[in-house]
Coordinates of C-alpha atoms in Angstrom, one line a residue:
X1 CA 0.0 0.0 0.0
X2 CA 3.0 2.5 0.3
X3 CA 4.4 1.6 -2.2
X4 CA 1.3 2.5 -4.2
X5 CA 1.1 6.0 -2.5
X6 CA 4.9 6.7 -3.4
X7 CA 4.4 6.2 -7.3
X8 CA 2.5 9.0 -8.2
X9 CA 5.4 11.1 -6.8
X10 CA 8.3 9.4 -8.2
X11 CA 6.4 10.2 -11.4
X12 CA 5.8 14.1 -10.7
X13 CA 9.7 14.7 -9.6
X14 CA 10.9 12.9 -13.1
X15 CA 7.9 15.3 -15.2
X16 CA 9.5 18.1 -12.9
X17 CA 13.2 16.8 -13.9
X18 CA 11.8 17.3 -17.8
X19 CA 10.9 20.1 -17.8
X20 CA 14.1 21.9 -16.1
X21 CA 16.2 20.0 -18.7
X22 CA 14.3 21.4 -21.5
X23 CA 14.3 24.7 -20.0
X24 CA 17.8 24.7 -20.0
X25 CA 18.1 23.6 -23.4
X26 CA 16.2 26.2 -24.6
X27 CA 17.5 29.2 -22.8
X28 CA 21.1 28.2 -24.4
X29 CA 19.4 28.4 -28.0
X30 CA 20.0 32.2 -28.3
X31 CA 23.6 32.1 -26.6
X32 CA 24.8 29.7 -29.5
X33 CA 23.1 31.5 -32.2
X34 CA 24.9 35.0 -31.3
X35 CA 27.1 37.0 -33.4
X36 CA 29.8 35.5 -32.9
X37 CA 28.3 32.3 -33.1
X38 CA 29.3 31.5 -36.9
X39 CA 30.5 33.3 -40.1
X40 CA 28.2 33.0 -43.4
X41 CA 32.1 32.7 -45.3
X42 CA 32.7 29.8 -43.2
X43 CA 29.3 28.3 -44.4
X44 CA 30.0 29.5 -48.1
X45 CA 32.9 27.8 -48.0
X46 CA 31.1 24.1 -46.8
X47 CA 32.6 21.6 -50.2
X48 CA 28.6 21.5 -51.0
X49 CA 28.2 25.3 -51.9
X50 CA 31.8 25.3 -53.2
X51 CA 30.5 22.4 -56.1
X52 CA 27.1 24.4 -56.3
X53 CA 28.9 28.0 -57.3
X54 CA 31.6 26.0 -59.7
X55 CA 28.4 25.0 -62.2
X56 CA 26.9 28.8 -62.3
X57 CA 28.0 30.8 -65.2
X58 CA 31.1 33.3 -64.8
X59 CA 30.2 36.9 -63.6
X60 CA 29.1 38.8 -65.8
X61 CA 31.5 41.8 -64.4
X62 CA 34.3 39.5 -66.2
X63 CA 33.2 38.7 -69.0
X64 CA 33.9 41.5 -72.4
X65 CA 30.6 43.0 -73.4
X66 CA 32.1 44.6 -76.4
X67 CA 29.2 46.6 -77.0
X68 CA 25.9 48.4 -75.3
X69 CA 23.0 49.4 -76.9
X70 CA 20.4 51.9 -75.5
X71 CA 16.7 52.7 -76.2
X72 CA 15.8 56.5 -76.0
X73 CA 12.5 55.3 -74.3
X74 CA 11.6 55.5 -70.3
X75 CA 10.6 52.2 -68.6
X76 CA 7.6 52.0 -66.6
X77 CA 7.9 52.7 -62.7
X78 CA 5.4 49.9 -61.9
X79 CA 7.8 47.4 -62.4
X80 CA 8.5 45.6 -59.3
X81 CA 12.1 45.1 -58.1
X82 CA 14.5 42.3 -59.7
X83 CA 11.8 42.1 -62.7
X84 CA 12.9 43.1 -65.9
X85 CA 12.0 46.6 -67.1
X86 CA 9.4 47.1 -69.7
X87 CA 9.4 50.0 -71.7
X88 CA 6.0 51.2 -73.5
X89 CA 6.3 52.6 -77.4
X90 CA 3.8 54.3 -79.7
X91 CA 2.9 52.9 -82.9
X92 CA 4.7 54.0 -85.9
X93 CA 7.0 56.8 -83.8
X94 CA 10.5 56.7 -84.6
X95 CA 12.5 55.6 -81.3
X96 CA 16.4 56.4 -81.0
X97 CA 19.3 53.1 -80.5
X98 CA 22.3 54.4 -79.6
X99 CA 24.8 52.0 -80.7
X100 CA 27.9 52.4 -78.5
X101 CA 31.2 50.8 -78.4
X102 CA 31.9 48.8 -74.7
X103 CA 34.9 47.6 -75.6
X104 CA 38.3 49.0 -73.3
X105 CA 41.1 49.6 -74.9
X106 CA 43.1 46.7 -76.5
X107 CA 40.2 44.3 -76.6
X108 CA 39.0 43.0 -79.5
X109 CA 41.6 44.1 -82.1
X110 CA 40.0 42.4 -84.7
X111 CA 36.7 44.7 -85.2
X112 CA 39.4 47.7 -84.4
X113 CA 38.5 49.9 -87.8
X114 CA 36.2 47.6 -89.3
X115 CA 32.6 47.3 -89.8
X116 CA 29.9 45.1 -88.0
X117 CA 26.8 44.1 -88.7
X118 CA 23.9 44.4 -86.7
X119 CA 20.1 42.8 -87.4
X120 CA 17.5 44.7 -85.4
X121 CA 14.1 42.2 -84.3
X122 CA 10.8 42.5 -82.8
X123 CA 9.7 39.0 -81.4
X124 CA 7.2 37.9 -79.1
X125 CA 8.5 37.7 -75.3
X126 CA 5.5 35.0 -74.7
X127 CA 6.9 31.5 -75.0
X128 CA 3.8 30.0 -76.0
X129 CA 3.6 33.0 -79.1
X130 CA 7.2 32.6 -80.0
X131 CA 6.1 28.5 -80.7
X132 CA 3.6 30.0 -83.6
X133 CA 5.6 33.1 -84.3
X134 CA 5.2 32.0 -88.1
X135 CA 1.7 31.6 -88.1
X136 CA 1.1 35.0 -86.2
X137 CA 3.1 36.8 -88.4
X138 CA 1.3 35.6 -91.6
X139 CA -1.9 36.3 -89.9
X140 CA -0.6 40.0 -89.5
X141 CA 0.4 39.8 -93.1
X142 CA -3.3 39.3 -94.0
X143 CA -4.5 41.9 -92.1
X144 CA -2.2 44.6 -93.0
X145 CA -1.2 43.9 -96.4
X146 CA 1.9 45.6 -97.8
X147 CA 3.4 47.3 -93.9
X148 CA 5.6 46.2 -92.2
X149 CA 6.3 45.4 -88.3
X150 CA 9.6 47.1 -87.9
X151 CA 11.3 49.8 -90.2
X152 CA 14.1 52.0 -90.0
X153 CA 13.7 55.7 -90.0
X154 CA 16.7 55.7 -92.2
X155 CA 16.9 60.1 -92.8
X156 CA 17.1 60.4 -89.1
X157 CA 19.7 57.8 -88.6
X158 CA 23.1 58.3 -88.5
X159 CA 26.3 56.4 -89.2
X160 CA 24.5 53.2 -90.6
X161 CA 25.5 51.9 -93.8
X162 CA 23.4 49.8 -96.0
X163 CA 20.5 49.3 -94.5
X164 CA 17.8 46.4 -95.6
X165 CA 14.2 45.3 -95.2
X166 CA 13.8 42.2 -96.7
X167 CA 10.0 42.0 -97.7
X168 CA 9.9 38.3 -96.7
X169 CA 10.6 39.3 -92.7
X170 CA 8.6 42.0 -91.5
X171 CA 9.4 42.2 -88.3
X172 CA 13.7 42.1 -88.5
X173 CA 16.4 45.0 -90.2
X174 CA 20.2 44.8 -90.3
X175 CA 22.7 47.6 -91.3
X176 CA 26.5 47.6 -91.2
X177 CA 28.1 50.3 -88.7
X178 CA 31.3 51.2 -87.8
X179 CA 31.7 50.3 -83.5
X180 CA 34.5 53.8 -83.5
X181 CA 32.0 56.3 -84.9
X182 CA 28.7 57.8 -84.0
X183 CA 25.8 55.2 -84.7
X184 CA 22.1 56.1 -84.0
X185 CA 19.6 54.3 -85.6
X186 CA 15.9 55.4 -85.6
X187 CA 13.2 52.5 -85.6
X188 CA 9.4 52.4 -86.2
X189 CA 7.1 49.8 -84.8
X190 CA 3.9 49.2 -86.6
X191 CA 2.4 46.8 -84.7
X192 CA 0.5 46.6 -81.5
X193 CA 0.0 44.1 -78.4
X194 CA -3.4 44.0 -78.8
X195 CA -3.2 42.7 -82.3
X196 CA -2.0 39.4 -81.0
X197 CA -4.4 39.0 -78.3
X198 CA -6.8 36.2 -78.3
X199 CA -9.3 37.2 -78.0
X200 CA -10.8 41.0 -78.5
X201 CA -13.3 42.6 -76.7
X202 CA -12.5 45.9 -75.8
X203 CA -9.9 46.4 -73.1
X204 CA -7.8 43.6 -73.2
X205 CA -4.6 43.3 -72.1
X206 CA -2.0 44.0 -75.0
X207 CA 1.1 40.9 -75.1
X208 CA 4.9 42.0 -74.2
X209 CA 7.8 42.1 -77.1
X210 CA 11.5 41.9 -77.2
X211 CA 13.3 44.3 -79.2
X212 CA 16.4 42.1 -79.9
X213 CA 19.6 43.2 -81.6
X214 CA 22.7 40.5 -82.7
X215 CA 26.0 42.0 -83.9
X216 CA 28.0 39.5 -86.0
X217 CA 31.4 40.4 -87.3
X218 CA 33.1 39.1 -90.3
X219 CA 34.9 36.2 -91.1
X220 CA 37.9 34.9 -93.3
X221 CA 35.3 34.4 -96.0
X222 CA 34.0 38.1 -95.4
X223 CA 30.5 37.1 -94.2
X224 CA 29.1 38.1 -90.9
X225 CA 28.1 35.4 -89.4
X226 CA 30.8 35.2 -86.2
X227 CA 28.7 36.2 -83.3
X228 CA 29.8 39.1 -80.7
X229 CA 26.9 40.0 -78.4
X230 CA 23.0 39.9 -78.5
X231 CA 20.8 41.9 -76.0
X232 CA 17.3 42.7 -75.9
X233 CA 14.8 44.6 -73.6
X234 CA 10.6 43.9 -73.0
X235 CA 8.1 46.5 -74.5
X236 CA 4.9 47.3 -75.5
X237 CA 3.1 49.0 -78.3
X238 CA 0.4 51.0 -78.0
X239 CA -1.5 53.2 -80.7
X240 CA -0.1 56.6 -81.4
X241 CA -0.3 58.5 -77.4
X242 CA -1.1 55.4 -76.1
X243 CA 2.3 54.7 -74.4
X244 CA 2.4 58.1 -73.0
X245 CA -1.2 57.8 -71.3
X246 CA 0.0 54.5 -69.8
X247 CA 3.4 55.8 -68.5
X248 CA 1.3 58.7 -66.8
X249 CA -1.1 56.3 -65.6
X250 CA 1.8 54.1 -63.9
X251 CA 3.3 57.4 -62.5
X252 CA -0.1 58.3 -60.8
X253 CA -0.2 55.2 -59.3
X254 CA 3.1 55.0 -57.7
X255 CA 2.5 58.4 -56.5
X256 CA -0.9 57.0 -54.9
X257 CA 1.2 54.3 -53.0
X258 CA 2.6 54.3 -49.6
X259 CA 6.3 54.6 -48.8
X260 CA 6.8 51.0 -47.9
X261 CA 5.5 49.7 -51.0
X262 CA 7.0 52.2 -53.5
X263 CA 10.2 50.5 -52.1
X264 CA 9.6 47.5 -53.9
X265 CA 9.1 49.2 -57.0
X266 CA 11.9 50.5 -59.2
X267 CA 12.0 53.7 -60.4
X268 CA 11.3 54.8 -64.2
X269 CA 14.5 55.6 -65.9
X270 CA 14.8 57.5 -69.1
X271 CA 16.5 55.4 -71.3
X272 CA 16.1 51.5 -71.3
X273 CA 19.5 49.7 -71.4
X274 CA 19.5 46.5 -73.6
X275 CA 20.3 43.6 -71.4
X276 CA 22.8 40.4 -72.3
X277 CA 20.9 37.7 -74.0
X278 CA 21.2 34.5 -75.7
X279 CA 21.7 35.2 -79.9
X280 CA 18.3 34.6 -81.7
X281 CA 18.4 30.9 -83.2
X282 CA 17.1 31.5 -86.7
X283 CA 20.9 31.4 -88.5
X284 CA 18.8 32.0 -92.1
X285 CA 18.8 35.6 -90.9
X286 CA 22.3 35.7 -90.0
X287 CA 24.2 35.3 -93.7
X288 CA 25.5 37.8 -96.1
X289 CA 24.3 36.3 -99.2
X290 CA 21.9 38.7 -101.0
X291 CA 19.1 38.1 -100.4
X292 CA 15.4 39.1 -102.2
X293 CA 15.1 42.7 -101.7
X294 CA 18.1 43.5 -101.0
X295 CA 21.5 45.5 -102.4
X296 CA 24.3 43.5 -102.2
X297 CA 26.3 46.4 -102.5
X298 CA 27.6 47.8 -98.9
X299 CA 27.1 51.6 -100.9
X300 CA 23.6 51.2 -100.8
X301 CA 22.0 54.0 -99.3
X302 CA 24.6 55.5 -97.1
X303 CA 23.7 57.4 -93.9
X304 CA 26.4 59.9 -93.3
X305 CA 27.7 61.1 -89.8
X306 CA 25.1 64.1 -89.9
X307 CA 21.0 63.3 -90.7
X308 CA 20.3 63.2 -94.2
X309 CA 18.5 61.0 -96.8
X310 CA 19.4 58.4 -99.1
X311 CA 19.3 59.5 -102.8
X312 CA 16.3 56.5 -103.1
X313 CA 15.0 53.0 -102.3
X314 CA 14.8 50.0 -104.5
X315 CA 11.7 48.5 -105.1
X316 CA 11.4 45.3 -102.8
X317 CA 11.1 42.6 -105.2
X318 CA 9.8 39.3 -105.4
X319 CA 12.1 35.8 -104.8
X320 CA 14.8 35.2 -107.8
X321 CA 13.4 31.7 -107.6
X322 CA 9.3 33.0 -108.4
X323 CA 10.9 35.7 -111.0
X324 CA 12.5 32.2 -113.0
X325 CA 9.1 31.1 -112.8
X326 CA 7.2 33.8 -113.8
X327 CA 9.6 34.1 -116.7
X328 CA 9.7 30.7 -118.1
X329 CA 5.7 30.6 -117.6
X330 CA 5.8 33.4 -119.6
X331 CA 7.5 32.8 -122.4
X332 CA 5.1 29.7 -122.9
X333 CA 2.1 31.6 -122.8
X334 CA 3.2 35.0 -123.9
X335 CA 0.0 35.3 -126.7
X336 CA -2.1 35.8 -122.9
X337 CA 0.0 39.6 -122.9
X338 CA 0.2 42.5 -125.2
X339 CA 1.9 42.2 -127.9
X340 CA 4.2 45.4 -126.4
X341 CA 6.6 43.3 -125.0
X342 CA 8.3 46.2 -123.9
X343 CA 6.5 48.5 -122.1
X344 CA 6.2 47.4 -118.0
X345 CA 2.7 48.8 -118.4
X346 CA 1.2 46.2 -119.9
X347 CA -2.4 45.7 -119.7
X348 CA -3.1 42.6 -117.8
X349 CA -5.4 40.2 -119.4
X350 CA -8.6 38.1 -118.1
X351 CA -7.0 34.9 -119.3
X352 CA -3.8 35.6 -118.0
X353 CA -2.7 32.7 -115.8
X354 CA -1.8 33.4 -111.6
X355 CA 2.1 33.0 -112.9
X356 CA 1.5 35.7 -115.6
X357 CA -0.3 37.9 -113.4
X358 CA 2.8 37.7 -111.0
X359 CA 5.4 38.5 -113.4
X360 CA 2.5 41.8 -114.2
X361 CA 2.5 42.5 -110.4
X362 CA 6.1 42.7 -110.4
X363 CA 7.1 44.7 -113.8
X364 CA 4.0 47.1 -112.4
X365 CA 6.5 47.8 -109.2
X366 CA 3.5 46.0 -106.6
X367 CA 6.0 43.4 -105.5
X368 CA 5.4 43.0 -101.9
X369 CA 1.8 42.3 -102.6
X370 CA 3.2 39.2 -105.0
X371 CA 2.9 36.6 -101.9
X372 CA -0.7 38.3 -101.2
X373 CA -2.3 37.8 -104.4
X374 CA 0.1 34.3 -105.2
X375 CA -3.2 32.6 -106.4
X376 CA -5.0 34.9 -108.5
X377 CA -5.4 34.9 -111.8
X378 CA -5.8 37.9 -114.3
X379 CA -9.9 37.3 -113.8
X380 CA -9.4 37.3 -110.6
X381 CA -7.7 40.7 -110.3
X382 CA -9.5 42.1 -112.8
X383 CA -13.1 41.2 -110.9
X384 CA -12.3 43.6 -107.8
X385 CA -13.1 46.8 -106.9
X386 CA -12.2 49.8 -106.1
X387 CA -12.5 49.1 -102.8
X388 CA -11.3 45.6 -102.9
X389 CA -7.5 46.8 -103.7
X390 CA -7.8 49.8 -101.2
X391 CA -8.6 47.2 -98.7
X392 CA -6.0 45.2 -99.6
X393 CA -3.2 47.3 -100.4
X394 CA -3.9 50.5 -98.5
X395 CA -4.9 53.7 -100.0
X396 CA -2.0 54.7 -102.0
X397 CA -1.3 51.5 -103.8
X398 CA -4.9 50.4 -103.8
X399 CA -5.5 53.1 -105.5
X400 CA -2.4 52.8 -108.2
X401 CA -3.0 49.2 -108.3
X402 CA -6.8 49.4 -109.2
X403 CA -5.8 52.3 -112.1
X404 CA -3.4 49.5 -113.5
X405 CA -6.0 46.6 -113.6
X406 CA -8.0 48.9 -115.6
X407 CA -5.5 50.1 -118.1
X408 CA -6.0 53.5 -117.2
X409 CA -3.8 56.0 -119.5
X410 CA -2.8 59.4 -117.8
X411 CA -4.6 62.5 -120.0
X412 CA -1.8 64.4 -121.9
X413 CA -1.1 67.9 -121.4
X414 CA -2.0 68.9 -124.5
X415 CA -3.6 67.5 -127.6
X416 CA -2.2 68.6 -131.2
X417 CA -4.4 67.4 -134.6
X418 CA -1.4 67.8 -137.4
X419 CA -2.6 66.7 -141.2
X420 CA 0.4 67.1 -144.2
X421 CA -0.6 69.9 -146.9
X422 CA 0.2 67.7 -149.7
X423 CA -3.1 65.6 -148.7
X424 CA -4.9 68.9 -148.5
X425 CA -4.1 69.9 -151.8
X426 CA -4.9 66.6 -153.6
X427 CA -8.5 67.1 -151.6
X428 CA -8.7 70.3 -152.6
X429 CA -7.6 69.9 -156.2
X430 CA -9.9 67.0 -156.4
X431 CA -13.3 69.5 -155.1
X432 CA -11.8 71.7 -158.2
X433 CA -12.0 69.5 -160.5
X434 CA -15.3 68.4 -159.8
X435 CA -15.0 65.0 -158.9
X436 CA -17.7 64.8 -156.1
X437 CA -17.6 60.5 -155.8
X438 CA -13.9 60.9 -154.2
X439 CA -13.9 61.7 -150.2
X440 CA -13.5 65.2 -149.0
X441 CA -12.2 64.8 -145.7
X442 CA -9.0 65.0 -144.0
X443 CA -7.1 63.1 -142.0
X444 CA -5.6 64.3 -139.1
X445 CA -2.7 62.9 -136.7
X446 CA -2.7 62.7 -132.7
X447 CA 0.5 64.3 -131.1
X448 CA 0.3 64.0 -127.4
X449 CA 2.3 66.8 -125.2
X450 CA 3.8 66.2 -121.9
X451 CA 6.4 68.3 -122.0
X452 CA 5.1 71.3 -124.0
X453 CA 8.3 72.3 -125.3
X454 CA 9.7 72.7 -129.3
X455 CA 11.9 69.7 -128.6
X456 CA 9.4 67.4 -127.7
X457 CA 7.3 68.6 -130.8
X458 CA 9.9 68.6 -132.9
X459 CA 10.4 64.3 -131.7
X460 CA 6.5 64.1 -132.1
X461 CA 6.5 65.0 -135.4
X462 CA 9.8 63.3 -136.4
X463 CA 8.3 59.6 -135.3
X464 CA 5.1 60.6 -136.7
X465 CA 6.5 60.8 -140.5
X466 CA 9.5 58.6 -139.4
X467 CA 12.1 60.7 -140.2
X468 CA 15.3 61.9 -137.7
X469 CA 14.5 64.9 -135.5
X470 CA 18.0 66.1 -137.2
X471 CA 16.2 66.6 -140.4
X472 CA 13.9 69.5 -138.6
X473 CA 15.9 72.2 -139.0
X474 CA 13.2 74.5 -137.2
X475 CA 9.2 74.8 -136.7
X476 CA 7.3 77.7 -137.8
X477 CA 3.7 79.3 -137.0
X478 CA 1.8 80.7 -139.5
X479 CA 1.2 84.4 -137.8
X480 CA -0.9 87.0 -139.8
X481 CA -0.7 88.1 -143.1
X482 CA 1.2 84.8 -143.8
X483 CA 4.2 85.4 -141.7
X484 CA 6.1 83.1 -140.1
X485 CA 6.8 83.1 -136.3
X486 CA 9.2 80.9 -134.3
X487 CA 7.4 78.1 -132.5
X488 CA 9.2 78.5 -128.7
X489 CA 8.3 76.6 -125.4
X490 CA 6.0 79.7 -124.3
X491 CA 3.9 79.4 -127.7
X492 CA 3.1 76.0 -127.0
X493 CA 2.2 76.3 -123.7
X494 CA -0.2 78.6 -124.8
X495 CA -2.0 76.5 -127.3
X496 CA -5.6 75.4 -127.1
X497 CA -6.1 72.0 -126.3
X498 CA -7.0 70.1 -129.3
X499 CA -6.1 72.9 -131.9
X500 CA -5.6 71.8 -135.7
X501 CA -2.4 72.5 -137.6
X502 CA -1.5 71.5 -141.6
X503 CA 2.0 70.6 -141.6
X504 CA 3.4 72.3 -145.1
X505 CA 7.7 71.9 -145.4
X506 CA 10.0 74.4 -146.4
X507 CA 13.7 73.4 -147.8
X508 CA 16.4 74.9 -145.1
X509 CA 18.9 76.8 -146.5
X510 CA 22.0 75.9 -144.5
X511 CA 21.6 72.4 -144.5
X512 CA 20.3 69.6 -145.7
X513 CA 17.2 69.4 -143.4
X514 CA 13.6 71.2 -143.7
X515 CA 11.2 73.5 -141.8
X516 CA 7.8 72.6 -140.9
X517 CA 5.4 75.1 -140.8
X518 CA 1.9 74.7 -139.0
X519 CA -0.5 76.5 -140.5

């Protein structure tokens, strides 16, 4: 019986005994884990870490970024902190790259006095868009026939050399520039985000993009195609003011925040600094051959050091693969064309087959809408309308395009009716004589005036009778009383429209070649 009265308290002193141990344990916790306790180097330097920091990449801060490239653009201040920046563009404005040379001195001889070349993108920062980049940007293609996603503002850039667009890529430009000089190049983005939204309903949310520019230098073969750096920064694209409304809007909202949380925000900068990134993967942009388009001369349209324009653009033209095609096509069914075979302003004909009407598009200078109109035939083109094409093609070449299908001539100047005296003379003589069954009319020449001067009327006249223009020695008027004035550039632009001259010749004196006097 005692011993059943003691057990209770031989179990309350060992509870007791537990709970001063773990008291004790506990109140040493914050003794060990004091300052002096342990150093974070000693723990960096544990084998484990040591093995984990051996696979990361090298710092950047040793590694040669041999150049830097800068967008003249602010970023957005509601970007939170360690996110990229993203940087908001308008539609079609033309936004400065500074091009700048990183390199310190002595690195990178090899580019030292040479030139580089550069190719400018505008990609899709969404993975799951960049998967059906292709088919996005053919959809775009539909939709906005004949513009392009990215051009250069070439008269306001300055130090790039031959500059290209190849119609076939619409959203990519290269250029050559030299790193030791002034570069600025000017680009124009044509698209928006919200063009490449699912679905559209008013107030969606517009997708990111990646500006992306790849600088290649040359080779021992003289191609750029050896890779030197690659960076890229997010935007977006609004329409024209949108990007400014938005920036304002982000501004107001920071402003509404309190203190704490603007802290975790970074601040808007002015410029948007290009950051290191892996080269874009399509190598068929990244070779020097010629390609459609293009000039494969580097003189094409040089940008000086100061702003100026280039003297002109080539005509984007179709692939030298179609043009074969077109042309071999057409040499077995050349009865479909005029018989003019050469004037590039022929008329194009209903049964003219889709590979003639291609070869039409492209002597008619509409060559970027070849791929657009790949299946149509010369019915086919010939069956829309005015507002068809304008559709299409836009207003300007809708409009130039739709005045070609339908063979529409440009009204001279000025119309001239010429008829040779001789003729008049038999006619008359004839109405003399009596003979009233013979005709009694006369027949009269066109000569069409652009020009309105006495050289292009002497020509006129010359092909009309197919004789030299040497031969004319000079053109008279008939004046009053039968004298005869000097036809100048003034008298015929002061000529009625229309007005009726006969032609009578008049041997010249000092040589061998005659007058003609209009009477």
């Amino acid at each position: 019986m005692a011993w059943a009265l003691k057990l209770p308290l031989t179990d309350e002193v060992i509870e007791s005994g537990l709970v001063q141990d773990f008291d004790a344990s506990l109140s040493g916790i914050g003794q060990e884990l004091g300052a002096g306790a342990y150093s974070m180097s000693d723990v960096l330097a544990l084998p484990i870490f040591k093995q984990e920091e051996s696979n990361l990449p090298p710092d950047s801060e040793n590694k040669i970024l041999p150049f830097q490239y800068v967008l003249c653009a602010a970023t957005s201040p509601a970007i939170k902190l360690h996110d990229e920046t993203l940087t908001y563009l308008n539609q079609g404005q033309s936004y400065e790259i500074r091009m700048l040379d990183n390199r310190k001195m002595g690195e990178l001889p090899e580019i030292t006095g040479k030139m580089v070349k550069s190719i400018i993108r505008v990609v899709f920062h969404d993975r799951r868009l960049q998967y059906t980049e292709h088919q996005q940007l053919e959809g775009w293609r539909w939709n906005r026939p004949g513009d392009r996603i990215l051009d250069l503002d070439i008269p306001m850039s300055v130090g790039m050399v031959d500059p290209r667009a190849n119609p076939t890529q619409l959203n990519t430009v290269e250029f050559l520039w030299d790193p030791s000089k002034r570069t600025s190049v000017f680009i124009q983005v044509h698209c928006i985000s919200t063009e490449f939204t699912m679905r559209k309903h008013g107030g969606e949310k517009g997708v990111p993009f990646r500006i992306q520019i790849d600088t290649f230098k040359e080779n021992d073969g003289e191609e750029y195609t050896e890779h030197q750096h690659s960076a890229s920064c997010q935007v977006k694209v609004f329409k024209p003011k949108g990007a400014d409304r938005k920036q304002k809007t982000d501004r107001e909202k920071m402003e509404k925040r309190a203190p704490q949380e603007k802290e975790k925000y970074q601040p808007s900068y002015e410029t948007t600094i290009l950051t290191e990134c892996s080269p874009w993967p399509e190598v068929t942009y990244v070779n020097n051959s010629p390609s459609p388009g293009f000039n494969s001369s580097h003189n094409s349209f040089p940008v000086a050091e100061g702003n100026g324009s280039p003297g002109h653009q080539p005509e984007p033209v179709v692939q030298v693969a179609d043009i074969e095609s077109c042309l071999t096509d057409t040499i077995l069914s050349s009865h479909l064309l005029t018989r003019d075979s050469e004037s590039v302003h022929q008329n194009l004909l209903p049964a003219a087959t889709p590979q003639d009407a291609q070869l039409w598009l492209h002597r008619n200078r509409f060559s970027p809408f070849c791929r657009l109109f790949t299946n149509f035939s010369g019915a086919d083109l010939l069956k829309l309308t005015r507002e068809d094409v304008i559709q299409i093609c836009g207003p300007a070449d809708g409009i130039r395009l739709f005045n070609a299908l339908k063979g529409r001539v440009v009204r001279p100047r000025l119309t001239v009716y010429v008829c040779q005296e001789s003729q008049q003379a038999r006619e008359q003589q004839q109405k003399q004589n009596g003979d009233t069954a013979s005709s009694t009319f006369f027949v009269y020449h066109a000569i069409y005036l652009e020009d309105l001067t006495a050289v292009e009327l002497t020509e006129k006249i010359a092909q009309l009778f197919n004789i030299s223009p040497r031969q004319i020695s000079q053109i008279f008027k008939q004046g009053p009383t039968g004298i005869h004035v000097l036809v100048s550039d003034e008298m015929i632009q002061n000529f009625q429209d229309e007005v009726c001259f006969v032609l009578d010749t008049m041997k010249a004196e000092t040589n061998d070649g005659y007058h003609i006097i209009l009477k």
